[in-house]
């Protein structure tokens, strides 16, 4: 079972349910992969709503590894998501929102202004 308060989400990949979490180690991995200086820059990279397939692979892979799975990015690239490409984008958006959610006035919102799950 996922714990939203720890930044976890659930996603179905290849018909199997997985927990994803961007731990500090996973965020450091993404900072390095994207050439960013800090973890907020990683979130801001996606605020424009444009997500490259390789970025989605890296983000989902880091989230899986952060949750304890031994899955590399090549394995993630071969996985399928309900909803196809849009399903992968939705996973990335939910993962970022869960990671960077801040309580504001009793309502939880993420860096994209959308309510977090």
XYZ file of C-alpha atoms in Angstrom:
117
model
C 0.000 0.000 0.000
C 1.361 3.432 -0.930
C 1.896 6.202 1.596
C 1.109 9.618 0.063
C 2.745 11.369 2.987
C 6.060 9.795 2.003
C 5.655 10.835 -1.632
C 4.685 7.395 -2.890
C 2.352 6.629 -5.771
C 1.071 3.427 -7.319
C 1.343 2.724 -11.034
C 0.434 -0.253 -13.187
C 3.178 -1.259 -15.627
C 2.975 -4.408 -17.738
C -0.229 -5.255 -15.851
C 1.562 -5.323 -12.477
C 1.099 -2.788 -9.683
C 4.273 -0.994 -8.556
C 5.006 1.546 -5.848
C 7.149 4.514 -6.949
C 8.935 7.046 -4.741
C 11.485 9.740 -5.497
C 13.814 9.420 -2.517
C 16.719 11.837 -2.062
C 18.930 9.272 -3.797
C 16.497 9.036 -6.707
C 16.349 12.837 -6.939
C 20.153 13.023 -6.941
C 20.163 10.447 -9.746
C 17.755 12.640 -11.732
C 19.734 15.827 -11.044
C 22.786 14.111 -12.511
C 20.917 12.600 -15.473
C 19.286 15.929 -16.394
C 22.345 18.077 -15.631
C 20.406 20.137 -13.082
C 21.867 21.844 -10.016
C 19.078 21.035 -7.555
C 15.937 18.985 -7.068
C 13.532 21.887 -7.664
C 15.141 22.397 -11.067
C 14.174 18.792 -11.828
C 10.517 19.602 -11.026
C 10.626 22.892 -12.948
C 11.944 21.043 -15.997
C 8.504 19.434 -16.352
C 6.288 22.401 -15.444
C 5.882 23.403 -19.082
C 4.073 20.107 -19.655
C 6.539 18.794 -22.214
C 8.008 15.415 -21.350
C 10.434 13.555 -23.603
C 10.122 9.775 -23.663
C 13.700 9.380 -22.363
C 12.860 11.759 -19.486
C 9.777 9.704 -18.582
C 11.901 6.538 -18.640
C 14.468 8.117 -16.304
C 11.825 9.529 -13.957
C 9.823 6.285 -13.714
C 13.010 4.240 -13.356
C 14.268 6.472 -10.540
C 10.858 6.226 -8.846
C 10.899 2.443 -9.051
C 14.455 2.217 -7.729
C 13.576 4.715 -4.975
C 10.815 2.337 -3.907
C 13.294 -0.559 -3.750
C 12.877 -2.314 -7.097
C 15.987 -3.482 -8.952
C 14.835 -2.269 -12.377
C 17.085 -0.403 -14.797
C 16.016 2.150 -17.370
C 16.268 -0.382 -20.221
C 13.644 -2.508 -18.448
C 11.431 0.562 -17.931
C 11.744 1.431 -21.629
C 10.308 -1.984 -22.534
C 7.332 -1.714 -20.137
C 3.777 -0.866 -21.145
C 1.351 1.411 -19.375
C -2.421 1.557 -19.502
C -3.164 4.550 -21.697
C 0.020 4.202 -23.741
C 2.255 7.282 -23.879
C -0.353 9.371 -22.067
C -0.308 6.809 -19.251
C 3.441 7.291 -18.800
C 3.050 11.075 -18.745
C 0.340 10.735 -16.102
C 2.662 8.587 -13.946
C 5.414 11.220 -14.173
C 3.024 14.051 -13.274
C 1.606 12.134 -10.296
C 5.091 11.180 -9.098
C 6.325 14.770 -9.234
C 3.182 16.052 -7.539
C 3.526 13.474 -4.744
C 7.200 14.312 -4.289
C 6.883 18.089 -4.207
C 3.453 18.488 -2.596
C 3.089 21.187 0.022
C 0.078 21.703 2.260
C -1.420 25.136 1.521
C -4.471 26.242 3.436
C -5.588 22.689 4.117
C -5.409 21.811 0.418
C -2.530 19.815 -0.960
C -1.135 21.138 -4.212
C 1.914 20.183 -6.189
C 4.411 22.296 -8.127
C 2.083 22.308 -11.124
C -0.853 23.844 -9.254
C -2.816 20.599 -9.525
C -4.160 18.830 -6.508
C -1.964 15.928 -5.487
C -3.481 12.480 -5.073
